[in-house]
XYZ file of C-alpha atoms in Angstrom:
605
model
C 3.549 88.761 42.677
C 0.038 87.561 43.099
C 0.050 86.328 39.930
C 3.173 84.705 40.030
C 2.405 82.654 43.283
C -1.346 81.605 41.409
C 0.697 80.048 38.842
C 3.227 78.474 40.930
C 0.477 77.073 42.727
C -1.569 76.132 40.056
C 1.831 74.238 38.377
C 2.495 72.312 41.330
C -0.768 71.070 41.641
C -1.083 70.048 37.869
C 2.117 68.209 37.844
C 0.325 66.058 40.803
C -2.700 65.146 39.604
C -3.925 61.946 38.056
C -4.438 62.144 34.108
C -8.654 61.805 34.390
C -8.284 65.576 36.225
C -7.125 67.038 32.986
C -10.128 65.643 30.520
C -12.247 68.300 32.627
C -9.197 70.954 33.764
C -7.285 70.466 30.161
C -5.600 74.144 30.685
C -3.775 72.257 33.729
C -1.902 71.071 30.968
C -0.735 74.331 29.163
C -1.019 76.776 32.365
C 2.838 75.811 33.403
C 4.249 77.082 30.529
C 2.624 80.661 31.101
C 5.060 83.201 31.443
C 5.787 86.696 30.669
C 6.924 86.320 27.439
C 4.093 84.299 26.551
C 1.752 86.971 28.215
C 3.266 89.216 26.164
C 2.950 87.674 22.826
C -0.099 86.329 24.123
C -1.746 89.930 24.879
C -0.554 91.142 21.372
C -2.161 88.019 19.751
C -5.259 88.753 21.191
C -5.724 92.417 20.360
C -5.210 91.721 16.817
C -7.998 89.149 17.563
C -10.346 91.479 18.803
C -9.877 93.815 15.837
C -10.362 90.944 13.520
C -14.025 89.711 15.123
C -15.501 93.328 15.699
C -16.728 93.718 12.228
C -16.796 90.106 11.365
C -19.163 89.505 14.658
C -21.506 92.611 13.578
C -21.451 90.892 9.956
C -22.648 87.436 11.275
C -25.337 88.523 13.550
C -26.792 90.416 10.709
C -26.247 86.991 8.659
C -28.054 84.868 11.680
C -31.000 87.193 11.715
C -30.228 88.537 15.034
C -29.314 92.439 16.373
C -25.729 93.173 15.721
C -24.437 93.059 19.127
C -25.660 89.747 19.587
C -22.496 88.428 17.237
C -20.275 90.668 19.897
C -21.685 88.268 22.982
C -21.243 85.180 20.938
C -17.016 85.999 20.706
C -17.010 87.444 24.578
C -18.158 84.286 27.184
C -17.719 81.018 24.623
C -14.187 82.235 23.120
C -13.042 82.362 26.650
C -14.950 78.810 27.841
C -13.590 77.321 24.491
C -10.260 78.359 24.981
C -9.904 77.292 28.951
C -11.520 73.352 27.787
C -11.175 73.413 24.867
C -7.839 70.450 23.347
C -6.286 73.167 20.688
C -3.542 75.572 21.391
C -4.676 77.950 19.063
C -8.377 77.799 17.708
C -10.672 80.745 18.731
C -14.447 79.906 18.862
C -17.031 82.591 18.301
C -19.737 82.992 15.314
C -19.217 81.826 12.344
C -21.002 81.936 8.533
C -21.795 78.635 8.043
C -22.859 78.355 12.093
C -24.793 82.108 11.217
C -26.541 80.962 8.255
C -27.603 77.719 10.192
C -28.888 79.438 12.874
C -31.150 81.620 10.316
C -32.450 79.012 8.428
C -33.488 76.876 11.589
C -35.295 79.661 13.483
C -37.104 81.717 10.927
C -39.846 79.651 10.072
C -40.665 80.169 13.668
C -40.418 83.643 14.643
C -39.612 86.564 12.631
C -35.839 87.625 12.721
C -34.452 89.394 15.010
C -37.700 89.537 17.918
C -37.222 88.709 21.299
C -39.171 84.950 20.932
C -36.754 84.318 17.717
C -33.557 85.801 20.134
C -35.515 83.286 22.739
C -35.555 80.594 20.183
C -31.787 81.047 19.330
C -30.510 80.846 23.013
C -32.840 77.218 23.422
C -30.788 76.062 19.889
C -27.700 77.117 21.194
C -28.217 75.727 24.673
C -29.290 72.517 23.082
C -26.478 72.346 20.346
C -23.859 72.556 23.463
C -25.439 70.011 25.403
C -25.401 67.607 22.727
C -21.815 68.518 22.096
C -21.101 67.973 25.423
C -22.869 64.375 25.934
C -20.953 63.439 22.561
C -17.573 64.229 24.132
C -17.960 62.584 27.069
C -18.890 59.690 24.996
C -15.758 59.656 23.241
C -17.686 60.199 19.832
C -15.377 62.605 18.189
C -14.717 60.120 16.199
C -18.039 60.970 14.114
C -16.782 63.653 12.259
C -14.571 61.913 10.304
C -17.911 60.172 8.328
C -18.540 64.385 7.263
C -16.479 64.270 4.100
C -14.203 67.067 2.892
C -16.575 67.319 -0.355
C -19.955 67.787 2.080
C -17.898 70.703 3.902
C -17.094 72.026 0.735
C -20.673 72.311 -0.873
C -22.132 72.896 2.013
C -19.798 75.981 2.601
C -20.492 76.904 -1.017
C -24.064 76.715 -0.854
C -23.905 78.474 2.483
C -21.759 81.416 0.863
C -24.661 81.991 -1.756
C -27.069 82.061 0.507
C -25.481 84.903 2.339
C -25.511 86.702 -0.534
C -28.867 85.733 -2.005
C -30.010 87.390 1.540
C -28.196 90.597 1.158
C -29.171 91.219 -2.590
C -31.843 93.565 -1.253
C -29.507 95.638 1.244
C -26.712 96.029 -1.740
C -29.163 96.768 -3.997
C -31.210 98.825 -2.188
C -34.688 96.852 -2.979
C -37.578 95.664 -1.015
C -37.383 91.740 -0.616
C -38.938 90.282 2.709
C -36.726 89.205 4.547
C -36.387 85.181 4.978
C -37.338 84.604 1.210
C -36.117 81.567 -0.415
C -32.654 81.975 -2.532
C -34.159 81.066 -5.804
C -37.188 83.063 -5.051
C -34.964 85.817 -3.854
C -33.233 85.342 -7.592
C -36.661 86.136 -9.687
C -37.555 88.932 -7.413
C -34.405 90.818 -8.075
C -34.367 90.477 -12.086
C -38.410 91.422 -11.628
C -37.372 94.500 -9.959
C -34.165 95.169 -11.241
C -35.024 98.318 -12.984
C -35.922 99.995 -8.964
C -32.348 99.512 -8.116
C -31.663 102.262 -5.703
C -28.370 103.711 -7.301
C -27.400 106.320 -3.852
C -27.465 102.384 -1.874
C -25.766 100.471 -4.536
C -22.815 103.061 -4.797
C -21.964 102.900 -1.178
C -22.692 98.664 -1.237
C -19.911 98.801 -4.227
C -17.595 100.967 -2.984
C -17.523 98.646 0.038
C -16.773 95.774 -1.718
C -14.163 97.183 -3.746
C -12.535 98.926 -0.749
C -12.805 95.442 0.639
C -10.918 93.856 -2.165
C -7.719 96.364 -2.843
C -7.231 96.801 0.558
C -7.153 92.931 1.195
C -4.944 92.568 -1.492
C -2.387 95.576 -1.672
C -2.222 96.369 1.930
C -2.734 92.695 4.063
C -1.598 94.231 7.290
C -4.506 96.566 7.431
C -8.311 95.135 8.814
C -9.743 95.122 5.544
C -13.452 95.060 6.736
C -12.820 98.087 9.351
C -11.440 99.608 6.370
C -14.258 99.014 4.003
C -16.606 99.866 6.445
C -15.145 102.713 7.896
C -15.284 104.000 3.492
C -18.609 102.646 3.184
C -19.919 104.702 6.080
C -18.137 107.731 5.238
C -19.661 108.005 1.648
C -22.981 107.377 3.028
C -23.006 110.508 5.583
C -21.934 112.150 2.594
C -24.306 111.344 0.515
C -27.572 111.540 3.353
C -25.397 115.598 4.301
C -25.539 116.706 0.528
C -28.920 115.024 -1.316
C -30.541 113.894 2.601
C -31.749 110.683 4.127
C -35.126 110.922 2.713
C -33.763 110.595 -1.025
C -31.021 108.285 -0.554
C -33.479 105.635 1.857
C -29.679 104.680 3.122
C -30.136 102.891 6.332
C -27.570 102.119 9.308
C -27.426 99.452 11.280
C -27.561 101.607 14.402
C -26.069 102.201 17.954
C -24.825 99.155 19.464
C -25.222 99.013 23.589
C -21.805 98.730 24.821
C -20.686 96.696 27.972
C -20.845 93.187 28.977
C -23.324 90.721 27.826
C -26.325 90.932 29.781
C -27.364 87.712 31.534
C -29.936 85.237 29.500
C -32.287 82.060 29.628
C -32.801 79.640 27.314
C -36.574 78.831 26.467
C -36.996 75.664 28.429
C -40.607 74.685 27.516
C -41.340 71.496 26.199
C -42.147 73.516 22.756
C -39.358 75.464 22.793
C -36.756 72.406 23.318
C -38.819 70.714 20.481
C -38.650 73.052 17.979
C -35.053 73.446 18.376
C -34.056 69.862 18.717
C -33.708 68.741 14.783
C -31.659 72.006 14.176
C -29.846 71.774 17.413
C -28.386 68.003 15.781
C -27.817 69.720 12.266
C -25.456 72.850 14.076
C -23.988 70.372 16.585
C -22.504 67.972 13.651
C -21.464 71.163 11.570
C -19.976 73.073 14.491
C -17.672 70.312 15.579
C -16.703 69.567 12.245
C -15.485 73.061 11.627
C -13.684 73.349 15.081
C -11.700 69.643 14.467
C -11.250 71.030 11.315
C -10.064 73.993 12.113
C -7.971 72.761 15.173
C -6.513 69.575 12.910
C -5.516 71.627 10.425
C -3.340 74.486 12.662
C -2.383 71.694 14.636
C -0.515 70.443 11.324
C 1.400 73.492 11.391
C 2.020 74.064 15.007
C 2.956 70.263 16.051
C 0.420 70.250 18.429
C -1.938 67.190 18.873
C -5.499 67.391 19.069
C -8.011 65.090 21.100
C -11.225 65.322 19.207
C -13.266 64.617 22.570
C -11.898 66.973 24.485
C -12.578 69.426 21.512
C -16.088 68.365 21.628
C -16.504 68.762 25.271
C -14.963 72.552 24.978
C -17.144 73.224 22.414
C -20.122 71.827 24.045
C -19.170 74.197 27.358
C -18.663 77.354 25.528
C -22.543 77.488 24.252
C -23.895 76.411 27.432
C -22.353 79.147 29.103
C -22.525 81.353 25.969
C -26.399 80.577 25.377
C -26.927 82.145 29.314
C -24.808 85.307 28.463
C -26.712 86.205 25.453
C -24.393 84.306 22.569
C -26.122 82.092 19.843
C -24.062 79.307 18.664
C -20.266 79.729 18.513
C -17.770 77.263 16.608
C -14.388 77.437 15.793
C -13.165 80.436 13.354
C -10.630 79.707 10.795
C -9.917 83.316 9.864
C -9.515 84.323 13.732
C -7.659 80.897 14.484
C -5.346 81.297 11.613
C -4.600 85.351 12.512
C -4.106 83.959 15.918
C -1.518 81.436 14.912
C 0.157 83.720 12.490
C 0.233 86.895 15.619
C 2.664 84.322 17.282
C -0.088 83.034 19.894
C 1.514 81.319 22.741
C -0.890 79.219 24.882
C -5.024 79.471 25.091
C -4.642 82.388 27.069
C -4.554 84.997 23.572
C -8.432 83.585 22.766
C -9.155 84.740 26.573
C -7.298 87.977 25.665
C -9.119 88.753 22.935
C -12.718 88.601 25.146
C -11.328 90.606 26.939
C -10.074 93.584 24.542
C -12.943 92.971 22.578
C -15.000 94.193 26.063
C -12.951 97.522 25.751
C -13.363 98.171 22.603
C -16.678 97.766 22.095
C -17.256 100.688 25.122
C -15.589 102.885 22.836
C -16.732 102.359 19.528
C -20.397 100.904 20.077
C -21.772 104.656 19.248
C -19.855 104.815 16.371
C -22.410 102.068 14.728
C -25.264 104.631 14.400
C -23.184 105.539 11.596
C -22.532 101.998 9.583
C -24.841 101.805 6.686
C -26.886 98.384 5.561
C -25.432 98.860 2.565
C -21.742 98.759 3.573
C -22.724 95.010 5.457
C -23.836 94.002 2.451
C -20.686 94.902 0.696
C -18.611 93.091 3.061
C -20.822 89.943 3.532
C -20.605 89.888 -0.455
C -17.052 88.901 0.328
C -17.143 87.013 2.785
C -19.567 84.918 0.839
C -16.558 85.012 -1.994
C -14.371 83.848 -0.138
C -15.967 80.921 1.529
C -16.491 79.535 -1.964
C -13.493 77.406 -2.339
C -13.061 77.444 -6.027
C -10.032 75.092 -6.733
C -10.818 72.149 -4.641
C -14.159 72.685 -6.721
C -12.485 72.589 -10.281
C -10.113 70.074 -9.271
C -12.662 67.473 -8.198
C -14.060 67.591 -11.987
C -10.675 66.438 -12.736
C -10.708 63.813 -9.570
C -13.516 61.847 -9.383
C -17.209 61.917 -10.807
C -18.830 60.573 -7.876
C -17.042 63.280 -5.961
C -18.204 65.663 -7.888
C -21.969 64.735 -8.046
C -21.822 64.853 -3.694
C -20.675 68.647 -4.046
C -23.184 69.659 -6.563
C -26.210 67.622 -4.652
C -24.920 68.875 -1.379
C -24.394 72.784 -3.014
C -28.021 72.527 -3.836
C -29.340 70.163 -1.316
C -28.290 73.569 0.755
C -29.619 76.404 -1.314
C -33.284 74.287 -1.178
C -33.025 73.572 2.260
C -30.182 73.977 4.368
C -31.047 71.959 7.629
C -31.278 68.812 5.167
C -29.040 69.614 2.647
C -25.665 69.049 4.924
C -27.672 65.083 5.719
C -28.318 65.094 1.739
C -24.616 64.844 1.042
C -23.638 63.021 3.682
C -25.853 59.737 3.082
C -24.916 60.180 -0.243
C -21.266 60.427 0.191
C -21.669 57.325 2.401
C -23.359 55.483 0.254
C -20.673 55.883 -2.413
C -18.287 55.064 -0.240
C -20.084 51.409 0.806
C -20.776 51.295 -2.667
C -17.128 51.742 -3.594
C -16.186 49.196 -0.498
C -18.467 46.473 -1.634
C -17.003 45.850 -5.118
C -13.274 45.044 -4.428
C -11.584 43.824 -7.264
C -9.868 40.667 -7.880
C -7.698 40.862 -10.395
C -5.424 37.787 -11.823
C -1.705 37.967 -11.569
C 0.915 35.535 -12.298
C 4.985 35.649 -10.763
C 7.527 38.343 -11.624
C 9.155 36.116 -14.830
C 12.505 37.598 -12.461
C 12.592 34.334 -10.012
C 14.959 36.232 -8.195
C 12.115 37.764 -6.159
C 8.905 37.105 -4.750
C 6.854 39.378 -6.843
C 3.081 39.033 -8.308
C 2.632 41.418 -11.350
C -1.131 41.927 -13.474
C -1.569 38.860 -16.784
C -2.575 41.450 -18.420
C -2.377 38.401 -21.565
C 0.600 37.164 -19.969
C 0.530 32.910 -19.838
C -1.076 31.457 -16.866
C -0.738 27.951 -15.067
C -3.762 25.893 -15.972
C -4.029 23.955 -12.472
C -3.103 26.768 -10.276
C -5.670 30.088 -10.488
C -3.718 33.109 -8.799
C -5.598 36.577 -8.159
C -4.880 39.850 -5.867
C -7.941 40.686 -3.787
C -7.624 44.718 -2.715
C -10.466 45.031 -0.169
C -12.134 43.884 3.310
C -14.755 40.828 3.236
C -18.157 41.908 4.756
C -21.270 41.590 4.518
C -21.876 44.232 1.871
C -18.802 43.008 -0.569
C -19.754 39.031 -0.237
C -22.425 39.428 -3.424
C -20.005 41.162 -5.451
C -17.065 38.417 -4.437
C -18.928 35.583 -5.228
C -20.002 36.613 -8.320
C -16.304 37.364 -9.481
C -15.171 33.619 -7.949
C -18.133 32.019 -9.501
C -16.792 33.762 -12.914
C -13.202 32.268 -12.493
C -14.573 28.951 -11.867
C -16.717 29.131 -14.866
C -13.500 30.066 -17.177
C -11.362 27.443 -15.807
C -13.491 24.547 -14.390
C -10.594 22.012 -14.330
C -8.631 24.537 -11.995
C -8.359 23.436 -9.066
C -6.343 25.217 -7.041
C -6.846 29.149 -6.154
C -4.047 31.211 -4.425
C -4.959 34.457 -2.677
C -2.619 37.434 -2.658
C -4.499 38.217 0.569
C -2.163 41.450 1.967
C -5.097 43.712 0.949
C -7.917 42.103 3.017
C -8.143 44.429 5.861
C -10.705 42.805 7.498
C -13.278 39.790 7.070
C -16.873 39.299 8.920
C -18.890 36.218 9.481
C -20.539 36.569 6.371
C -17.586 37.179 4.562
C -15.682 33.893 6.163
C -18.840 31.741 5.352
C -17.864 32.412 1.804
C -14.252 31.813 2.238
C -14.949 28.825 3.874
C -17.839 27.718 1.470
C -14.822 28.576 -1.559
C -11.835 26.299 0.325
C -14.764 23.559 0.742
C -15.322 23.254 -2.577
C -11.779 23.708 -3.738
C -11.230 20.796 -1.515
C -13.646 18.308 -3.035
C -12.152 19.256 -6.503
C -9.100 17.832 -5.240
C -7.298 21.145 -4.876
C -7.527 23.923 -2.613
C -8.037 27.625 -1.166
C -4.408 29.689 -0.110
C -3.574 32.687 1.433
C -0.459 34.698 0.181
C 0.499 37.048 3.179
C -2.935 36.946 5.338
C -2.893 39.335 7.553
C -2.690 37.483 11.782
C -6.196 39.317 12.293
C -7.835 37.970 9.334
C -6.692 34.979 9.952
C -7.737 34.471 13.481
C -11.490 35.450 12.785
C -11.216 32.492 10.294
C -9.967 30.801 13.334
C -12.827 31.360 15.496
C -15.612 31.319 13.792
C -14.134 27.552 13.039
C -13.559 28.525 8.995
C -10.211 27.994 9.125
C -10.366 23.973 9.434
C -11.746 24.255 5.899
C -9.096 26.497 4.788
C -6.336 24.414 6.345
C -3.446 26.503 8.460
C -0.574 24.906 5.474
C -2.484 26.995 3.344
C -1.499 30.167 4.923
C 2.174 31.738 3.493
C 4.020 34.208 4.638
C 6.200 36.564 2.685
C 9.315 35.322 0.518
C 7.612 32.396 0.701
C 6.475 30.767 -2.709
C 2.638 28.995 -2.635
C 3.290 27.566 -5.860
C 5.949 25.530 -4.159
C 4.477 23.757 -1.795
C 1.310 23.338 -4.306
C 3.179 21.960 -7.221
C 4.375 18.258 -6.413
C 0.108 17.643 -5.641
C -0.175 18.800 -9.796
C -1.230 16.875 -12.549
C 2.177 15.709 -14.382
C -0.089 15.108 -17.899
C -1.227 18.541 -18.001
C 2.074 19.766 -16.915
C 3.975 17.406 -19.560
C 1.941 19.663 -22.190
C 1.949 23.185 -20.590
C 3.823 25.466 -22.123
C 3.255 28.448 -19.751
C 6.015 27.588 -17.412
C 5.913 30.422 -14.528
C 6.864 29.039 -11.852
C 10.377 27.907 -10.940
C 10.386 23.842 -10.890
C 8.458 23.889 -14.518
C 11.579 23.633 -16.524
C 13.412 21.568 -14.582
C 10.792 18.562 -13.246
C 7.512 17.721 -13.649
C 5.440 17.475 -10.315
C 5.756 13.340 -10.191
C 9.557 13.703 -10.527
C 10.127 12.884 -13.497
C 12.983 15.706 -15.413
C 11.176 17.186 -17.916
C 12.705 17.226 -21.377
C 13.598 19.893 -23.378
């Protein structure tokens, strides 16, 4: 009854308060739609939740260089924040691999893994990654992860994957590799020592991993890391009971300390915040690009809308709070999200329930970890580096587009050399493309559909073309960048046809023009103009047209040069013709050539 009055409360109150309220209370929005039923699913949703991040947390912890329970705190406090102010329905925030592996790479170089100053280190990068998250949603920036392309996420989550399992080679394999050594080092070590492969450690590593697999495939209702771990461990305490620990060197990962997370501070030194702040950027950009992401893409299936700010500013939340209750740097999961989604989830409130089962469950299994061999990690981060490699949008951008192609591989590798840079590597690059691509629109000549009947502009392509009248389709915006290119390709035409002077515009692809690119619009329509002839516009766009307008370019264009659709230029163009040239032509496309010539006089047969 409590309960019920709380919400009742809390309803009445939401439908009463202005709309600013819910950019900071956004679960005002979805609490009135709490109900049982919703609790119900809700509750059911989560638990599945819980089950799903238990090993998965353990697993990322291990990838971030931190103890194993520190992964546990990171899905407790910011799943919970995250969910509560947070825009989607359905994501769940927590650790994540690419997030983990970031984390690693940042920290390392300065303090060893897994100490308190590099734990200390990882709370000031956390803290600092939410605050920045947090500034750039109340700035209304979520607009900046659009400029991360799909291709940069993809070889970054690639070369992200490898490096996973470039740093477990030594636990799967049983060998002695120091820990925080480069991937392509990491590579000659292991063929150098291949031949001290500890077979007792690689057995239980692959009968992780192919536990992992069949079970994942054949039985898809069942956990299949708990399962694989729950084998992997098994055949270890086997094997240490019959041959003994000292001759199969099989380690666990140990006891974990069950409970809540313990209370925590950030390092707040003017070192500390320095150290961190590069990486703190790097994580920020990454971690809201995989929670829009994430969010966008159940949002597609669910119907829900997503506000990219307010994602950013529940992301930004959950690791300040998270980064003072012992949690490094939490994002949104697609592999909890999705099972979230798929369990029926309801409203926010399932994320919240899974924090909260996940708390129970850890008091009763966190002994049980004394038992969980590195090995068996090893064999299930080995697949969870498989399956973040996504190999057919990777084969079927060879087919797509070369440039495309050369941003995965630069960013893949960009990432195995140096991760922090690697994710900036393919972005500038994949930007620079892009403005590259932007910057060279084509203009291409076209001539009337020979069906007068409509008002259709089809390719020459060696089709006749009027010698007085020059008309070409310009896809692309006029800026700064593109005005180079363009008047190159109009100095060209005038250099074919110098006695041409008129030149028609289909203009419906010019998105945009800037002052540079009107200067040479009007520089072209001047010079048209003293030829006796002209620049038109076939279907200019209003907004084009009235930045021509202001900046005072469109006096030299002339407003009856501007035609709207159905509306033929070469009409109102043709009387001003020379009837010689005319008498002569042959070419004939428009509709008064074989009937008149422009003076008047009826042309002969």
């Amino acid at each position: 009854m409590p309960a019920t009055m709380l919400q009742n409360v809390i309803a009445k109150y939401a439908s009463a308060c202005p709309l600013w309220v819910y950019r900071f209370l956004p679960f005002l929005r979805w609490w009135p739609s709490v109900n049982a039923d919703t609790n119900r699913v809700d509750a059911m949703a989560g638990f599945t939740g819980a089950l799903i991040v238990l090993p998965q947390a353990v697993a990322f912890a291990t990838i971030a260089g931190l103890p194993p329970e520190y992964g546990l705190y990171a899905a407790m406090m910011p799943a919970i924040v995250a969910a509560l102010f947070g825009s989607s329905w359905h994501l769940v925030s927590g650790p994540t691999t690419a997030i983990s592996i970031a984390v690693f790479a940042s920290v390392s170089p300065f303090a060893h893994p897994g100490s308190p100053e590099f734990i200390s280190m990882v709370l000031t990068l956390t803290f600092l990654t939410g605050l920045f998250q947090f500034i750039l949603g109340l700035a209304r920036m979520g607009v900046l992860v659009n400029f991360i392309s799909h291709t940069v996420v993809i070889g970054f989550t690639a070369g992200a994957a490898l490096l996973i399992a470039g740093s477990q080679i030594k636990n799967f394999f049983g060998l002695s590799i120091p820990r925080g050594t480069p991937f392509f080092k990491t590579l000659e070590m292991f063929v150098q020592h291949i031949g001290d492969v500890n077979l007792y450690v690689l057995s239980v590593s692959v009968t992780t991993l192919i536990v992992g697999i069949l079970v994942k495939r054949y039985v898809p209702k069942l956990p299949y890391m708990i399962a694989a771990m729950v084998v992997g461990s098994l055949l270890a305490t086997a094997m240490n009971a019959y041959y003994g620990a000292e001759t199969t060197l099989i380690h666990t990962v140990g006891a974990l300390p069950s409970g809540l997370p313990p209370l925590s501070s950030p390092d707040f030194s003017f070192q500390g915040l320095s150290q961190m702040l590069f990486p703190a950027l790097i994580i920020t950009m990454l971690a809201l690009t995989e929670a829009v992401s994430i969010s966008r893409a159940i949002a597609g299936r669910s119907g829900q809308r997503i506000d990219g700010n307010q994602e950013f500013i529940g992301q930004g939340l959950s690791n300040l709070v998270g980064s003072f209750f012992s949690g490094y740097a939490a994002s949104g999961s697609f592999n909890r999200s999705g099972v979230n989604y798929a369990a029926g989830a309801r409203t926010p409130l399932a994320a919240v329930y899974a924090s909260i089962f996940l708390v129970i469950i850890l008091l009763l299994v966190a002994p049980l970890a004394a038992y969980l061999p590195t090995a068996a990690m090893a064999g299930i981060l080995f697949l969870v580096a498989w399956g973040l490699i996504d190999i057919h949008h990777i084969g079927l951008l060879h087919k797509i587009s070369r440039q495309e192609t050369m941003v995965l591989w630069v960013t893949l590798l960009g990432t195995l050399i140096d991760l922090e840079k690697g994710i900036f590597v393919g972005i500038a690059l994949s930007l620079g493309l892009y403005l590259y691509r932007t910057s060279r629109p084509t203009l291409d000549s076209v001539v009337p559909d020979p069906d007068f009947s409509n008002y259709h502009y089809v390719p020459a392509d060696g089709m006749p073309e009027c010698p007085q009248i020059k008309m070409v389709r310009l896809n692309g915006s006029i800026f700064f960048g593109a005005v180079s290119h363009l008047q190159q390709q109009f100095q060209n035409i005038e250099a074919q046809k110098p006695d041409c002077k008129h030149l028609v515009v289909m203009a419906s692809g010019i998105n945009f023009v800037d002052l540079a690119g009107a200067e040479l619009l009007g520089e072209i329509a001047r010079d048209r103009n003293k030829m006796g002839g002209g620049l038109y516009f076939y279907r200019l766009k209003e907004r084009v047209a009235e930045t021509l307008r202001k900046g005072g370019f469109m006096k030299d264009v002339g407003e009856k040069h501007l035609f709207p659709a159905n509306i033929r230029p070469s009409l109102a163009i043709y009387d001003t013709l020379d009837s010689e040239v005319c008498r002569t032509c042959t070419a004939r496309i428009f509709p008064p050539c074989n009937e008149r010539l422009p003076n008047g006089e009826k042309r002969e047969s």
